[in-house]
Short mmCIF file of C-alpha atoms in Angstrom, two decimals:
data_model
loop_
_atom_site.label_atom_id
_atom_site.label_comp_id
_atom_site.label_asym_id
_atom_site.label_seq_id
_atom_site.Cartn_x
_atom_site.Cartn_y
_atom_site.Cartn_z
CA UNK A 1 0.00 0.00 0.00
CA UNK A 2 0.93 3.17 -0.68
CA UNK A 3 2.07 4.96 2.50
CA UNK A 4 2.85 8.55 1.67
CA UNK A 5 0.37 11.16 2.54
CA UNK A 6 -0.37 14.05 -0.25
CA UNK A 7 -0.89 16.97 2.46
CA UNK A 8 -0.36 19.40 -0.27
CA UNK A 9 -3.02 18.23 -1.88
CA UNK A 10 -5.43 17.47 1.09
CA UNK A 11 -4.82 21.73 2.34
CA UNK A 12 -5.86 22.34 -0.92
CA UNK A 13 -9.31 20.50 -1.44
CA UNK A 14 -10.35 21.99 1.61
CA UNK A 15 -9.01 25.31 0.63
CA UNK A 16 -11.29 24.93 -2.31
CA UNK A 17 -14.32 24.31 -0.66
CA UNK A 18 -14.07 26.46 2.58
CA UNK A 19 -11.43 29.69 1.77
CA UNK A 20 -11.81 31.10 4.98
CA UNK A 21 -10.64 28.22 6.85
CA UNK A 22 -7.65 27.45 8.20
CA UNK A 23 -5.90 23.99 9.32
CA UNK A 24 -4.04 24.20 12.44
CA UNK A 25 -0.49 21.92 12.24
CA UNK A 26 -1.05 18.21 11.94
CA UNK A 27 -4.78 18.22 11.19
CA UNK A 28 -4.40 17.17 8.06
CA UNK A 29 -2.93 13.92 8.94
CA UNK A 30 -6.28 13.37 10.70
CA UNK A 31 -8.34 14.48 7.80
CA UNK A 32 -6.13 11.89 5.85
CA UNK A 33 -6.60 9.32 8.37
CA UNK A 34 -10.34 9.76 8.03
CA UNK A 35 -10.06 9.57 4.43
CA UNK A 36 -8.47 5.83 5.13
CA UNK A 37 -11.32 5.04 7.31
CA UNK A 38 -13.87 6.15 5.45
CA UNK A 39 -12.53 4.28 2.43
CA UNK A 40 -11.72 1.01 4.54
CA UNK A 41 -15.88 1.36 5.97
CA UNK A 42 -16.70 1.84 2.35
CA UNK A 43 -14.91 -1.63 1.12
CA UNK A 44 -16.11 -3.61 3.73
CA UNK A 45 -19.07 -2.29 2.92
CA UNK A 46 -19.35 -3.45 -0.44
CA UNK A 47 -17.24 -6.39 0.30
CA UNK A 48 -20.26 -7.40 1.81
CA UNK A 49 -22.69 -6.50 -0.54
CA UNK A 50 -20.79 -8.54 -3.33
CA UNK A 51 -20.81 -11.64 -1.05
CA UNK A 52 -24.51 -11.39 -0.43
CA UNK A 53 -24.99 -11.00 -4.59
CA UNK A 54 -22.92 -13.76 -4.66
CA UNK A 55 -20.56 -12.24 -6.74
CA UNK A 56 -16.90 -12.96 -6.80
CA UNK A 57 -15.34 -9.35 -7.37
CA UNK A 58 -17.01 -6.28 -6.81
CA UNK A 59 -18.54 -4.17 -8.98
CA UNK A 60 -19.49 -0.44 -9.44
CA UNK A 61 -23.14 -1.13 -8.62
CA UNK A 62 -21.92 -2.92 -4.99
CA UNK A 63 -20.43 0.22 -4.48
CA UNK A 64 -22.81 2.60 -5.30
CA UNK A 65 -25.24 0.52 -2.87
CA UNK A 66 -22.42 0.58 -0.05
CA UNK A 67 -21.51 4.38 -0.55
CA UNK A 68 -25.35 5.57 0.03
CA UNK A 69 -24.84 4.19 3.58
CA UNK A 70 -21.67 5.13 4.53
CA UNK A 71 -21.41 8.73 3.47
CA UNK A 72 -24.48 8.76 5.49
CA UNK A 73 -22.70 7.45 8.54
CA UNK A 74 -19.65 9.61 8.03
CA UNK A 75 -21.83 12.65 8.45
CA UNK A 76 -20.61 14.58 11.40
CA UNK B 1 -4.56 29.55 -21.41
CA UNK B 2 -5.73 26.47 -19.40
CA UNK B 3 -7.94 26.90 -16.07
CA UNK B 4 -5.95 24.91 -12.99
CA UNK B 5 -7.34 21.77 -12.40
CA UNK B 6 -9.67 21.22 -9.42
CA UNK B 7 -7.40 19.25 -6.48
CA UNK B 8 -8.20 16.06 -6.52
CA UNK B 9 -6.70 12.90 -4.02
CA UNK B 10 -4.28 11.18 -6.82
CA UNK B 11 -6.37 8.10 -8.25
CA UNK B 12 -3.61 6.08 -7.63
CA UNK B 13 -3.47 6.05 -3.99
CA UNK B 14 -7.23 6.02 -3.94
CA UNK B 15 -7.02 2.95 -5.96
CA UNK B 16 -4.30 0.85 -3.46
CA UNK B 17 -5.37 1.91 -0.32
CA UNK B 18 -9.17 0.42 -1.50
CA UNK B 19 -7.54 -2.43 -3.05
CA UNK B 20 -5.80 -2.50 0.45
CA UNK B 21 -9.20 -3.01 2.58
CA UNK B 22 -11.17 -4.65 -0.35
CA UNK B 23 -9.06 -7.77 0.24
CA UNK B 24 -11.17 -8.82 -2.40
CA UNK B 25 -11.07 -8.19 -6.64
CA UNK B 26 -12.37 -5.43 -7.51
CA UNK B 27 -13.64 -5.12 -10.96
CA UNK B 28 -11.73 -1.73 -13.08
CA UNK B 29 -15.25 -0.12 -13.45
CA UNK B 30 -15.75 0.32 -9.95
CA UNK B 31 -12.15 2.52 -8.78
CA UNK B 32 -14.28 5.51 -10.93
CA UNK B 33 -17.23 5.01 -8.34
CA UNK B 34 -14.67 5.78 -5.87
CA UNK B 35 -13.44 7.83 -6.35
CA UNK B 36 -16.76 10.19 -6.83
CA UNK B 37 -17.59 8.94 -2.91
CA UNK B 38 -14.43 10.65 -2.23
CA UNK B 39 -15.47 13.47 -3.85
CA UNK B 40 -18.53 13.90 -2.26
CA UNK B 41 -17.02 12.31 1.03
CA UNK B 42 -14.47 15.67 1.25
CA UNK B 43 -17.46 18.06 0.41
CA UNK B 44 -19.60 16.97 3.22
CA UNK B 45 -16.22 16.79 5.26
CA UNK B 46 -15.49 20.19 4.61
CA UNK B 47 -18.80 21.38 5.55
CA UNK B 48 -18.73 19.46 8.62
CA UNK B 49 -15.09 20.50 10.05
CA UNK B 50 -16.59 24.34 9.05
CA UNK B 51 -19.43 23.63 10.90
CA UNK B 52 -17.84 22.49 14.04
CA UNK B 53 -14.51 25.37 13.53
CA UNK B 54 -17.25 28.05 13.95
CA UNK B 55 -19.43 26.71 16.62
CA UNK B 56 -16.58 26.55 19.13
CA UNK B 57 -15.62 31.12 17.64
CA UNK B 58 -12.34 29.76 16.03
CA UNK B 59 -11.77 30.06 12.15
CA UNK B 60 -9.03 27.63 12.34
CA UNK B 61 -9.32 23.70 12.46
CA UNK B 62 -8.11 22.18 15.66
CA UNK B 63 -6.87 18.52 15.86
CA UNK B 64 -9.77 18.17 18.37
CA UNK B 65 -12.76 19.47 15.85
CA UNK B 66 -11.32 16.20 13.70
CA UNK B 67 -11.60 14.37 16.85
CA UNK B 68 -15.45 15.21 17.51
CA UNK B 69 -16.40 14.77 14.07
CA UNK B 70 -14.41 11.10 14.06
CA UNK B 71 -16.59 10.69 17.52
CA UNK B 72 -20.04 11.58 15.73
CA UNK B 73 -19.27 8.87 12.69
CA UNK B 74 -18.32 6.50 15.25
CA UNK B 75 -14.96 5.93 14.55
CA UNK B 76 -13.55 7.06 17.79
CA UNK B 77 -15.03 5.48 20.28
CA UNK B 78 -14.39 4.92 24.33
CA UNK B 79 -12.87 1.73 23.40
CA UNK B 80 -11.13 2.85 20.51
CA UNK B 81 -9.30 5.80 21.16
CA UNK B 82 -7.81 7.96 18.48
CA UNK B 83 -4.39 7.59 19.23
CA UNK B 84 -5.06 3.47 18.66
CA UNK B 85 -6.20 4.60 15.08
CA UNK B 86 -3.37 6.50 14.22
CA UNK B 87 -1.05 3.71 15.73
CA UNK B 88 -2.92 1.00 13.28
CA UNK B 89 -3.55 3.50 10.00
CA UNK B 90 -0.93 5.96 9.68
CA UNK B 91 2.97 5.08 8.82
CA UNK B 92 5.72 6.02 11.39
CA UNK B 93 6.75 9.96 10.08
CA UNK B 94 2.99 10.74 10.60
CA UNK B 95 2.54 8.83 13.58
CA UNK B 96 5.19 10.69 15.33
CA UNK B 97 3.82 14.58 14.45
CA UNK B 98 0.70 13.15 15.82
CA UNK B 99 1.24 11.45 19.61
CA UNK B 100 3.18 12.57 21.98
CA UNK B 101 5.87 10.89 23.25
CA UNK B 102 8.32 11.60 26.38
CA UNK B 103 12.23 11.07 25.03
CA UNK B 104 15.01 12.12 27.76
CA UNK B 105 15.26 15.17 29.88
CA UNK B 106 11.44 14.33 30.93
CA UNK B 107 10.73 16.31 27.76
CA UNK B 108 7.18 15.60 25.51
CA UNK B 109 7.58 15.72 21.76
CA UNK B 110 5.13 17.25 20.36
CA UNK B 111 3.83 19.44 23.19
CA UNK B 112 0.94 19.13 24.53
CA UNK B 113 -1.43 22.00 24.44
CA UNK B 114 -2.93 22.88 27.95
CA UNK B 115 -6.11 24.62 28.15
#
């Protein structure tokens, strides 16, 4: 797995969406480390979903069934 | 002249780190799926972390806002503390920015904030 994480590119995304907001030191190693856990609910997710469709690999639509309930979880 | 490029998480690390937890194959179709959750994933995160910045008169993310919104998606909980999820998800170099840890002269690297 990859290990290195793109700060850079995290300050900027949020720059994007909120200008006026500012990331103390560190925080964006948490942001990133949410990313991972949001993405690691999100495959287990539809790991799931493609064992219940019997399915050997998943696919987009296992996915798109998984991500409807996890974004909502991952509201705050 | 050409209009800069919206910022976007590189696909490729998107793609491992799923492949990563998928422990499973995941068909080529689906990485694009992905990586539009992660779109809308940072949108909503971005209104959330604003959200909580301004309700506690700062206009400056703290480590602990990320902390209370990990708390509210249940990702932090009392018997998994944060520092436990940085120990398991994040390498080394990050890990040590992130928890403090006493080294000689009864010093604590980073510092901890008192307030």
């Amino acid at each position: 797995m990859n290990c290195a994480v793109p700060r850079t590119t995290l300050r900027r995304i949020l720059k994007r969406q909120k200008p006026l907001l500012r990331l103390s030191a560190n925080t964006d190693l948490l942001v990133h480390l949410n990313f991972l856990l949001f993405l690691r609910r999100l495959a287990e997710e539809a790991r799931i979903n493609a064992f219940q469709n019997k399915s050997r690999i998943i696919k987009p639509e296992h996915i798109i069934f998984a991500a409807k309930a996890i974004l909502k979880k991952s509201r705050g | 002249q050409r209009k800069p490029s919206e910022p976007k998480i590189p696909s490729s690390l998107i793609k491992s780190v799923f492949k990563h937890y998928a422990k499973m194959p995941v068909a080529s179709k689906s990485f694009k799926i992905v990586e539009k959750c992660t779109e809308k994933y940072f949108k909503q995160l971005c209104n959330d972390l604003a959200a909580f910045a301004s309700h506690a008169g700062r206009k400056t993310v703290e480590v602990s806002d990320v902390e209370v919104l990990m708390r509210r998606q249940r990702l932090v909980t009392d018997e998994m503390p944060l520092h436990v999820l940085i120990e398991h998800h994040l390498p080394l170099e990050y890990r040590k920015l992130l928890i403090p840890v006493v080294v000689s002269g009864n010093k604590v690297i980073p510092e901890i904030k008192c307030s």
